[in-house]
PDB file of C-alpha atoms in Angstrom:
ATOM      1  CA  UNK A  26     -23.415  13.805 -11.861  1.00 93.00           C
ATOM      2  CA  UNK A  27     -23.201  10.775  -8.903  1.00 95.00           C
ATOM      3  CA  UNK A  28     -23.939  11.148  -5.274  1.00 97.00           C
ATOM      4  CA  UNK A  29     -21.018  10.463  -2.510  1.00 96.00           C
ATOM      5  CA  UNK A  30     -23.124   7.224  -2.189  1.00 95.00           C
ATOM      6  CA  UNK A  31     -23.047   5.464  -4.653  1.00 97.00           C
ATOM      7  CA  UNK A  32     -19.463   7.061  -5.943  1.00 98.00           C
ATOM      8  CA  UNK A  33     -18.076   5.501  -3.163  1.00 97.00           C
ATOM      9  CA  UNK A  34     -19.361   1.976  -2.972  1.00 98.00           C
ATOM     10  CA  UNK A  35     -17.721  -0.723  -4.169  1.00 98.00           C
ATOM     11  CA  UNK A  36     -20.214  -3.257  -5.449  1.00 97.00           C
ATOM     12  CA  UNK A  37     -18.908  -6.332  -7.544  1.00 96.00           C
ATOM     13  CA  UNK A  38     -14.982  -4.310  -7.043  1.00 98.00           C
ATOM     14  CA  UNK A  39     -12.735  -7.477  -6.402  1.00 98.00           C
ATOM     15  CA  UNK A  40      -9.549  -6.416  -4.019  1.00 98.00           C
ATOM     16  CA  UNK A  41      -6.636  -7.759  -2.546  1.00 98.00           C
ATOM     17  CA  UNK A  42      -4.780  -7.298   0.107  1.00 98.00           C
ATOM     18  CA  UNK A  43      -1.688  -8.387   1.884  1.00 98.00           C
ATOM     19  CA  UNK A  44      -0.562  -8.330   6.290  1.00 97.00           C
ATOM     20  CA  UNK A  45      -4.935  -8.568   5.646  1.00 98.00           C
ATOM     21  CA  UNK A  46      -5.151 -11.281   9.098  1.00 97.00           C
ATOM     22  CA  UNK A  47      -3.746  -8.248  10.878  1.00 96.00           C
ATOM     23  CA  UNK A  48      -4.187  -5.240  13.068  1.00 95.00           C
ATOM     24  CA  UNK A  49      -5.011  -3.360  10.033  1.00 97.00           C
ATOM     25  CA  UNK A  50      -5.359  -5.457   7.640  1.00 98.00           C
ATOM     26  CA  UNK A  51      -8.328  -6.547   8.565  1.00 98.00           C
ATOM     27  CA  UNK A  52      -9.062  -3.904   9.048  1.00 98.00           C
ATOM     28  CA  UNK A  53      -8.547  -2.921   5.930  1.00 98.00           C
ATOM     29  CA  UNK A  54     -10.712  -5.665   4.613  1.00 98.00           C
ATOM     30  CA  UNK A  55     -13.912  -5.245   7.092  1.00 98.00           C
ATOM     31  CA  UNK A  56     -13.809  -1.154   5.139  1.00 98.00           C
ATOM     32  CA  UNK A  57     -14.083  -2.454   1.382  1.00 98.00           C
ATOM     33  CA  UNK A  58     -16.442  -5.028   2.432  1.00 98.00           C
ATOM     34  CA  UNK A  59     -18.892  -2.986   3.994  1.00 98.00           C
ATOM     35  CA  UNK A  60     -18.246  -0.440   1.019  1.00 98.00           C
ATOM     36  CA  UNK A  61     -19.763  -3.964  -1.277  1.00 98.00           C
ATOM     37  CA  UNK A  62     -16.496  -5.521  -2.437  1.00 98.00           C
ATOM     38  CA  UNK A  63     -14.644  -9.182  -2.106  1.00 98.00           C
ATOM     39  CA  UNK A  64     -11.960  -9.126  -0.929  1.00 98.00           C
ATOM     40  CA  UNK A  65      -9.240 -11.410  -1.467  1.00 98.00           C
ATOM     41  CA  UNK A  66      -6.876 -11.840   2.225  1.00 98.00           C
ATOM     42  CA  UNK A  67      -3.714 -12.605   1.360  1.00 98.00           C
ATOM     43  CA  UNK A  68      -1.048 -13.439   5.030  1.00 97.00           C
ATOM     44  CA  UNK A  69       1.544 -15.994   6.692  1.00 95.00           C
ATOM     45  CA  UNK A  70      -1.607 -16.430   9.810  1.00 96.00           C
ATOM     46  CA  UNK A  71      -3.696 -20.165   8.060  1.00 97.00           C
ATOM     47  CA  UNK A  72      -6.182 -18.787  11.379  1.00 97.00           C
ATOM     48  CA  UNK A  73      -6.279 -15.590  11.038  1.00 97.00           C
ATOM     49  CA  UNK A  74      -7.031 -15.753   7.036  1.00 97.00           C
ATOM     50  CA  UNK A  75     -10.020 -17.649   7.310  1.00 98.00           C
ATOM     51  CA  UNK A  76     -11.113 -15.552  10.692  1.00 97.00           C
ATOM     52  CA  UNK A  77     -11.194 -12.637   8.862  1.00 98.00           C
ATOM     53  CA  UNK A  78     -12.544 -14.010   5.549  1.00 98.00           C
ATOM     54  CA  UNK A  79     -14.842 -15.651   7.895  1.00 98.00           C
ATOM     55  CA  UNK A  80     -16.136 -12.358   9.635  1.00 98.00           C
ATOM     56  CA  UNK A  81     -16.431 -10.217   6.402  1.00 98.00           C
ATOM     57  CA  UNK A  82     -18.556 -12.626   5.213  1.00 98.00           C
ATOM     58  CA  UNK A  83     -21.316 -13.760   7.987  1.00 97.00           C
ATOM     59  CA  UNK A  84     -21.880  -9.084   8.487  1.00 98.00           C
ATOM     60  CA  UNK A  85     -21.087  -8.425   4.630  1.00 98.00           C
ATOM     61  CA  UNK A  86     -22.478  -9.958   0.761  1.00 94.00           C
ATOM     62  CA  UNK A  87     -19.439 -10.677  -0.111  1.00 98.00           C
ATOM     63  CA  UNK A  88     -16.692 -13.085  -1.558  1.00 98.00           C
ATOM     64  CA  UNK A  89     -13.669 -13.747  -0.072  1.00 98.00           C
ATOM     65  CA  UNK A  90     -11.129 -16.168  -0.971  1.00 98.00           C
ATOM     66  CA  UNK A  91      -8.586 -16.328   2.428  1.00 98.00           C
ATOM     67  CA  UNK A  92      -4.997 -17.196   0.761  1.00 97.00           C
ATOM     68  CA  UNK A  93      -2.436 -18.490   2.868  1.00 97.00           C
ATOM     69  CA  UNK A  94       0.477 -17.297   1.225  1.00 96.00           C
ATOM     70  CA  UNK A  95       4.715 -17.110   2.004  1.00 95.00           C
ATOM     71  CA  UNK A  96       4.816 -13.748   0.786  1.00 95.00           C
ATOM     72  CA  UNK A  97       8.759 -13.965   1.019  1.00 94.00           C
ATOM     73  CA  UNK A  98       8.133 -16.719  -1.619  1.00 96.00           C
ATOM     74  CA  UNK A  99       7.645 -15.310  -5.033  1.00 96.00           C
ATOM     75  CA  UNK A 100       6.829 -18.442  -5.908  1.00 97.00           C
ATOM     76  CA  UNK A 101       4.052 -18.216  -4.353  1.00 96.00           C
ATOM     77  CA  UNK A 102       2.961 -14.446  -4.578  1.00 97.00           C
ATOM     78  CA  UNK A 103       3.377 -14.251  -8.818  1.00 97.00           C
ATOM     79  CA  UNK A 104       1.052 -16.670  -8.508  1.00 97.00           C
ATOM     80  CA  UNK A 105      -1.605 -14.883  -6.711  1.00 98.00           C
ATOM     81  CA  UNK A 106      -3.607 -13.134  -9.076  1.00 98.00           C
ATOM     82  CA  UNK A 107      -4.292 -16.244 -11.527  1.00 97.00           C
ATOM     83  CA  UNK A 108      -5.296 -17.324  -8.234  1.00 97.00           C
ATOM     84  CA  UNK A 109      -8.218 -14.117  -7.225  1.00 98.00           C
ATOM     85  CA  UNK A 110      -9.051 -13.509 -11.794  1.00 98.00           C
ATOM     86  CA  UNK A 111     -10.080 -17.968 -11.651  1.00 98.00           C
ATOM     87  CA  UNK A 112     -12.664 -17.362  -9.354  1.00 97.00           C
ATOM     88  CA  UNK A 113     -13.649 -13.653  -9.601  1.00 98.00           C
ATOM     89  CA  UNK A 114     -12.553 -13.384 -13.165  1.00 98.00           C
ATOM     90  CA  UNK A 115     -10.866  -9.402 -12.173  1.00 98.00           C
ATOM     91  CA  UNK A 116      -8.480  -7.039  -9.752  1.00 98.00           C
ATOM     92  CA  UNK A 117     -10.015  -3.813  -9.419  1.00 98.00           C
ATOM     93  CA  UNK A 118      -8.071  -2.628  -5.816  1.00 98.00           C
ATOM     94  CA  UNK A 119      -4.311  -3.687  -4.729  1.00 98.00           C
ATOM     95  CA  UNK A 120      -3.933  -2.910  -1.384  1.00 98.00           C
ATOM     96  CA  UNK A 121       0.471  -3.020  -0.468  1.00 98.00           C
ATOM     97  CA  UNK A 122      -0.269  -3.365   3.775  1.00 98.00           C
ATOM     98  CA  UNK A 123       2.467  -6.140   5.283  1.00 96.00           C
ATOM     99  CA  UNK A 124       5.560  -4.790   6.633  1.00 92.00           C
ATOM    100  CA  UNK A 125       8.211  -5.890   8.705  1.00 86.00           C
ATOM    101  CA  UNK A 126       7.725  -4.328  11.537  1.00 77.00           C
ATOM    102  CA  UNK A 127       9.579  -6.290  13.504  1.00 62.00           C
ATOM    103  CA  UNK A 128       9.813  -7.011  17.672  1.00 60.00           C
ATOM    104  CA  UNK A 129      12.789  -6.631  19.662  1.00 52.00           C
ATOM    105  CA  UNK A 130      13.869  -9.381  20.635  1.00 61.00           C
ATOM    106  CA  UNK A 131      14.089  -9.311  16.447  1.00 64.00           C
ATOM    107  CA  UNK A 132      18.636  -9.494  15.602  1.00 76.00           C
ATOM    108  CA  UNK A 133      19.691  -6.697  14.683  1.00 71.00           C
ATOM    109  CA  UNK A 134      16.217  -4.341  14.488  1.00 76.00           C
ATOM    110  CA  UNK A 135      15.588  -2.270  17.973  1.00 77.00           C
ATOM    111  CA  UNK A 136      19.108  -2.165  18.343  1.00 83.00           C
ATOM    112  CA  UNK A 137      21.571   0.668  17.689  1.00 83.00           C
ATOM    113  CA  UNK A 138      22.581   1.483  14.111  1.00 85.00           C
ATOM    114  CA  UNK A 139      26.237  -0.290  14.545  1.00 85.00           C
ATOM    115  CA  UNK A 140      24.238  -3.539  15.638  1.00 87.00           C
ATOM    116  CA  UNK A 141      21.831  -3.702  13.171  1.00 89.00           C
ATOM    117  CA  UNK A 142      23.117  -5.982  11.214  1.00 90.00           C
ATOM    118  CA  UNK A 143      22.271  -6.991   6.569  1.00 92.00           C
ATOM    119  CA  UNK A 144      20.211  -9.888   6.516  1.00 89.00           C
ATOM    120  CA  UNK A 145      17.442  -7.707   8.755  1.00 90.00           C
ATOM    121  CA  UNK A 146      17.444  -5.349   6.401  1.00 92.00           C
ATOM    122  CA  UNK A 147      16.701  -7.400   3.202  1.00 93.00           C
ATOM    123  CA  UNK A 148      14.234  -9.110   5.051  1.00 92.00           C
ATOM    124  CA  UNK A 149      13.047  -5.958   5.911  1.00 92.00           C
ATOM    125  CA  UNK A 150      13.561  -4.162   2.482  1.00 95.00           C
ATOM    126  CA  UNK A 151      11.705  -8.078   0.984  1.00 95.00           C
ATOM    127  CA  UNK A 152       8.398  -7.862   2.497  1.00 95.00           C
ATOM    128  CA  UNK A 153       8.212  -3.456   2.975  1.00 96.00           C
ATOM    129  CA  UNK A 154       9.417  -2.739  -0.817  1.00 97.00           C
ATOM    130  CA  UNK A 155       9.804  -5.849  -2.609  1.00 98.00           C
ATOM    131  CA  UNK A 156       7.136  -7.361  -2.587  1.00 98.00           C
ATOM    132  CA  UNK A 157       4.459  -4.498  -2.965  1.00 98.00           C
ATOM    133  CA  UNK A 158       6.734  -4.590  -6.474  1.00 98.00           C
ATOM    134  CA  UNK A 159       6.022  -7.924  -7.649  1.00 98.00           C
ATOM    135  CA  UNK A 160       2.290  -7.980  -6.286  1.00 98.00           C
ATOM    136  CA  UNK A 161       1.766  -5.142  -8.406  1.00 98.00           C
ATOM    137  CA  UNK A 162       3.068  -5.995 -10.993  1.00 98.00           C
ATOM    138  CA  UNK A 163       1.379  -9.503 -11.854  1.00 98.00           C
ATOM    139  CA  UNK A 164      -1.955  -7.859 -11.404  1.00 98.00           C
ATOM    140  CA  UNK A 165      -0.660  -4.534 -13.758  1.00 98.00           C
ATOM    141  CA  UNK A 166      -2.424  -6.407 -16.717  1.00 98.00           C
ATOM    142  CA  UNK A 167      -5.695  -6.713 -14.395  1.00 98.00           C
ATOM    143  CA  UNK A 168      -5.463  -4.054 -12.306  1.00 98.00           C
ATOM    144  CA  UNK A 169      -5.169  -1.976 -15.906  1.00 98.00           C
ATOM    145  CA  UNK A 170      -8.281  -3.204 -17.780  1.00 98.00           C
ATOM    146  CA  UNK A 171     -10.337  -3.441 -14.764  1.00 98.00           C
ATOM    147  CA  UNK A 172     -11.734  -0.241 -15.623  1.00 96.00           C
ATOM    148  CA  UNK A 173     -11.821   1.327 -11.217  1.00 97.00           C
ATOM    149  CA  UNK A 174      -7.607  -0.118 -10.787  1.00 98.00           C
ATOM    150  CA  UNK A 175      -6.389   1.415  -8.505  1.00 98.00           C
ATOM    151  CA  UNK A 176      -3.176   0.653  -6.416  1.00 99.00           C
ATOM    152  CA  UNK A 177      -3.045   2.578  -2.793  1.00 98.00           C
ATOM    153  CA  UNK A 178       0.809   1.786  -0.495  1.00 98.00           C
ATOM    154  CA  UNK A 179       0.389   1.122   3.495  1.00 98.00           C
ATOM    155  CA  UNK A 180       3.102   3.730   3.865  1.00 97.00           C
ATOM    156  CA  UNK A 181       4.635   4.339   7.271  1.00 96.00           C
ATOM    157  CA  UNK A 182       5.606   8.535   8.699  1.00 95.00           C
ATOM    158  CA  UNK A 183       9.280   7.216   9.359  1.00 94.00           C
ATOM    159  CA  UNK A 184       9.566   7.153   5.421  1.00 95.00           C
ATOM    160  CA  UNK A 185       8.732  10.571   5.054  1.00 96.00           C
ATOM    161  CA  UNK A 186      11.188  11.806   8.792  1.00 96.00           C
ATOM    162  CA  UNK A 187      13.598  11.068  10.123  1.00 94.00           C
ATOM    163  CA  UNK A 188      12.692   9.745  13.896  1.00 91.00           C
ATOM    164  CA  UNK A 189      13.283  11.665  16.909  1.00 91.00           C
ATOM    165  CA  UNK A 190      15.217   8.932  19.343  1.00 91.00           C
ATOM    166  CA  UNK A 191      13.936  10.294  22.337  1.00 91.00           C
ATOM    167  CA  UNK A 192      10.526   8.654  22.232  1.00 92.00           C
ATOM    168  CA  UNK A 193      12.539   5.440  22.704  1.00 90.00           C
ATOM    169  CA  UNK A 194      14.363   6.660  26.019  1.00 86.00           C
ATOM    170  CA  UNK A 195      13.279   4.153  28.830  1.00 85.00           C
ATOM    171  CA  UNK A 196      12.091   1.732  26.563  1.00 88.00           C
ATOM    172  CA  UNK A 197      12.844  -1.484  24.827  1.00 84.00           C
ATOM    173  CA  UNK A 198      11.962  -0.070  21.599  1.00 88.00           C
ATOM    174  CA  UNK A 199      13.109   1.612  18.833  1.00 86.00           C
ATOM    175  CA  UNK A 200      13.496   2.378  15.575  1.00 89.00           C
ATOM    176  CA  UNK A 201      15.376   0.655  12.811  1.00 91.00           C
ATOM    177  CA  UNK A 202      17.014   2.089   9.073  1.00 93.00           C
ATOM    178  CA  UNK A 203      15.482  -1.056   7.667  1.00 93.00           C
ATOM    179  CA  UNK A 204      11.880  -0.323   7.736  1.00 93.00           C
ATOM    180  CA  UNK A 205      12.534   3.502   7.558  1.00 95.00           C
ATOM    181  CA  UNK A 206      14.644   2.832   3.568  1.00 96.00           C
ATOM    182  CA  UNK A 207      11.892   0.388   3.000  1.00 96.00           C
ATOM    183  CA  UNK A 208       9.335   2.717   4.002  1.00 97.00           C
ATOM    184  CA  UNK A 209      10.938   5.076   2.549  1.00 97.00           C
ATOM    185  CA  UNK A 210      11.221   3.078  -1.098  1.00 98.00           C
ATOM    186  CA  UNK A 211       7.387   2.418  -1.642  1.00 98.00           C
ATOM    187  CA  UNK A 212       6.601   6.412  -1.640  1.00 98.00           C
ATOM    188  CA  UNK A 213       8.907   6.531  -4.270  1.00 98.00           C
ATOM    189  CA  UNK A 214       7.782   3.899  -5.669  1.00 98.00           C
ATOM    190  CA  UNK A 215       4.174   4.967  -4.994  1.00 98.00           C
ATOM    191  CA  UNK A 216       5.231   7.921  -7.627  1.00 98.00           C
ATOM    192  CA  UNK A 217       7.180   5.904  -9.538  1.00 98.00           C
ATOM    193  CA  UNK A 218       3.744   3.701 -10.678  1.00 98.00           C
ATOM    194  CA  UNK A 219       1.289   6.084 -10.962  1.00 98.00           C
ATOM    195  CA  UNK A 220       2.947   8.122 -13.866  1.00 98.00           C
ATOM    196  CA  UNK A 221       3.970   4.842 -15.373  1.00 98.00           C
ATOM    197  CA  UNK A 222       0.572   3.042 -15.304  1.00 98.00           C
ATOM    198  CA  UNK A 223      -1.591   6.266 -15.426  1.00 98.00           C
ATOM    199  CA  UNK A 224      -4.120   6.387 -17.577  1.00 98.00           C
ATOM    200  CA  UNK A 225      -5.338   3.031 -16.762  1.00 98.00           C
ATOM    201  CA  UNK A 226      -4.884   2.619 -13.138  1.00 98.00           C
ATOM    202  CA  UNK A 227      -4.158   5.271 -10.356  1.00 98.00           C
ATOM    203  CA  UNK A 228      -1.412   5.037  -6.806  1.00 98.00           C
ATOM    204  CA  UNK A 229      -1.582   6.305  -4.001  1.00 98.00           C
ATOM    205  CA  UNK A 230      -0.305   5.987  -0.559  1.00 98.00           C
ATOM    206  CA  UNK A 231      -1.271   6.623   3.324  1.00 98.00           C
ATOM    207  CA  UNK A 232       0.995   7.613   5.916  1.00 97.00           C
ATOM    208  CA  UNK A 233      -0.020   6.176   8.891  1.00 95.00           C
ATOM    209  CA  UNK A 234       1.450   7.600  12.191  1.00 95.00           C
ATOM    210  CA  UNK A 235       2.058   5.548  15.406  1.00 95.00           C
ATOM    211  CA  UNK A 236      -0.912   3.205  15.889  1.00 96.00           C
ATOM    212  CA  UNK A 237      -1.968   2.774  19.932  1.00 96.00           C
ATOM    213  CA  UNK A 238      -1.041  -0.781  21.041  1.00 93.00           C
ATOM    214  CA  UNK A 239      -0.601  -0.978  23.711  1.00 92.00           C
ATOM    215  CA  UNK A 240       3.286   0.930  24.526  1.00 93.00           C
ATOM    216  CA  UNK A 241       5.260   2.048  27.594  1.00 93.00           C
ATOM    217  CA  UNK A 242       4.388   4.824  28.953  1.00 94.00           C
ATOM    218  CA  UNK A 243       7.063   6.343  28.697  1.00 92.00           C
ATOM    219  CA  UNK A 244       6.344   6.103  25.021  1.00 94.00           C
ATOM    220  CA  UNK A 245       3.168   7.017  24.420  1.00 95.00           C
ATOM    221  CA  UNK A 246       3.059  10.468  26.449  1.00 95.00           C
ATOM    222  CA  UNK A 247       5.777  11.549  25.075  1.00 94.00           C
ATOM    223  CA  UNK A 248       4.282  10.510  21.324  1.00 95.00           C
ATOM    224  CA  UNK A 249       1.289  12.294  22.604  1.00 97.00           C
ATOM    225  CA  UNK A 250       2.977  15.638  23.548  1.00 95.00           C
ATOM    226  CA  UNK A 251       4.438  16.878  19.584  1.00 94.00           C
ATOM    227  CA  UNK A 252       1.021  15.440  17.636  1.00 97.00           C
ATOM    228  CA  UNK A 253      -1.059  17.832  17.282  1.00 98.00           C
ATOM    229  CA  UNK A 254      -4.848  15.409  17.968  1.00 98.00           C
ATOM    230  CA  UNK A 255      -3.154  14.770  21.484  1.00 98.00           C
ATOM    231  CA  UNK A 256      -3.211  10.815  21.083  1.00 98.00           C
ATOM    232  CA  UNK A 257      -2.093   7.660  18.946  1.00 97.00           C
ATOM    233  CA  UNK A 258      -3.648   6.435  15.970  1.00 97.00           C
ATOM    234  CA  UNK A 259      -5.832   4.226  16.396  1.00 97.00           C
ATOM    235  CA  UNK A 260      -6.764   1.023  13.619  1.00 96.00           C
ATOM    236  CA  UNK A 261      -9.776   2.844  12.752  1.00 96.00           C
ATOM    237  CA  UNK A 262      -8.612   5.492  10.991  1.00 98.00           C
ATOM    238  CA  UNK A 263      -7.146   4.703   7.982  1.00 98.00           C
ATOM    239  CA  UNK A 264     -11.099   3.665   6.852  1.00 98.00           C
ATOM    240  CA  UNK A 265     -11.674   7.092   6.212  1.00 98.00           C
ATOM    241  CA  UNK A 266      -8.798   7.793   3.613  1.00 98.00           C
ATOM    242  CA  UNK A 267      -8.795   3.943   2.126  1.00 98.00           C
ATOM    243  CA  UNK A 268     -12.002   4.140   1.237  1.00 98.00           C
ATOM    244  CA  UNK A 269     -11.610   7.630  -0.763  1.00 98.00           C
ATOM    245  CA  UNK A 270      -8.677   5.683  -2.835  1.00 98.00           C
ATOM    246  CA  UNK A 271     -10.324   3.070  -3.062  1.00 98.00           C
ATOM    247  CA  UNK A 272     -13.322   3.893  -5.159  1.00 98.00           C
ATOM    248  CA  UNK A 273     -14.415   6.888  -7.411  1.00 98.00           C
ATOM    249  CA  UNK A 274     -14.023   9.481  -4.672  1.00 98.00           C
ATOM    250  CA  UNK A 275     -10.327   9.804  -5.444  1.00 98.00           C
ATOM    251  CA  UNK A 276     -11.266   9.332  -9.384  1.00 98.00           C
ATOM    252  CA  UNK A 277      -9.106  11.878 -10.443  1.00 98.00           C
ATOM    253  CA  UNK A 278      -6.114  11.218  -8.030  1.00 98.00           C
ATOM    254  CA  UNK A 279      -3.116  10.336  -8.129  1.00 98.00           C
ATOM    255  CA  UNK A 280       0.650   9.859  -7.744  1.00 98.00           C
ATOM    256  CA  UNK A 281      -0.972  11.085  -3.630  1.00 98.00           C
ATOM    257  CA  UNK A 282       1.136  10.634  -0.452  1.00 98.00           C
ATOM    258  CA  UNK A 283      -2.479  10.487   2.410  1.00 98.00           C
ATOM    259  CA  UNK A 284      -1.049  11.826   6.198  1.00 98.00           C
ATOM    260  CA  UNK A 285      -2.975   9.833   8.367  1.00 98.00           C
ATOM    261  CA  UNK A 286      -0.431  10.951  11.190  1.00 98.00           C
ATOM    262  CA  UNK A 287      -2.249  13.506  13.739  1.00 98.00           C
ATOM    263  CA  UNK A 288      -0.180  16.138  12.289  1.00 97.00           C
ATOM    264  CA  UNK A 289       2.799  14.796  13.389  1.00 96.00           C
ATOM    265  CA  UNK A 290       4.728  15.683  10.426  1.00 95.00           C
ATOM    266  CA  UNK A 291       2.927  19.286  10.465  1.00 94.00           C
ATOM    267  CA  UNK A 292       6.104  20.515  13.191  1.00 86.00           C
TER     268      UNK A 292
END
């Protein structure tokens, strides 16, 4: 019987992470590299991709690819597996982390429902839901032949629950329908893929609670008040769930959505 240390080892595996240069994505990349996986950082931010790549290679005994990609371009997305296979010859792990989260300045995003527009809706569904579909499909053959195939989709509490709009009182923040719908769809895509890609590939999702990033104090206070663990998430909180799903620690787990939300969804 293998030890837990052996089960969590990712040495010589190859992981793709979309949004890999972002706040959460870069932590995911480092988590995988810490445990021995080679990492492909996929992001629209070229300098961020390069910085993340250089950081991982300087700290860990792994190889990386910094792959600057416009995820809204289907042709570019479909080319990703070929680029990875040319270098590494395999794909073992796919993490669909990239997401359109918008800003208060984005037209039709954090506005009242009556003002949310279809262009913004379509953009959110394209990045948050269609891209995971396209990339999972494009990587499916390599993942199937890997022997260690694992897809991990990064969800949100708002893909599971309706929003409490009182949290946003006295702030310029909001909660767009497009984000919730796209993240809810991603969870159902997870379940669908888990059965269709079995038994060769496991497919799971992580639902992360709100991450603290210097939001307005009114929002933070109200969020914490209704969270049993009495704090917002940090990027580090995703690390345990990530290594669990990426490795053989979860060899008999598929179709599961793990809530990492401080108990938010308990009530």
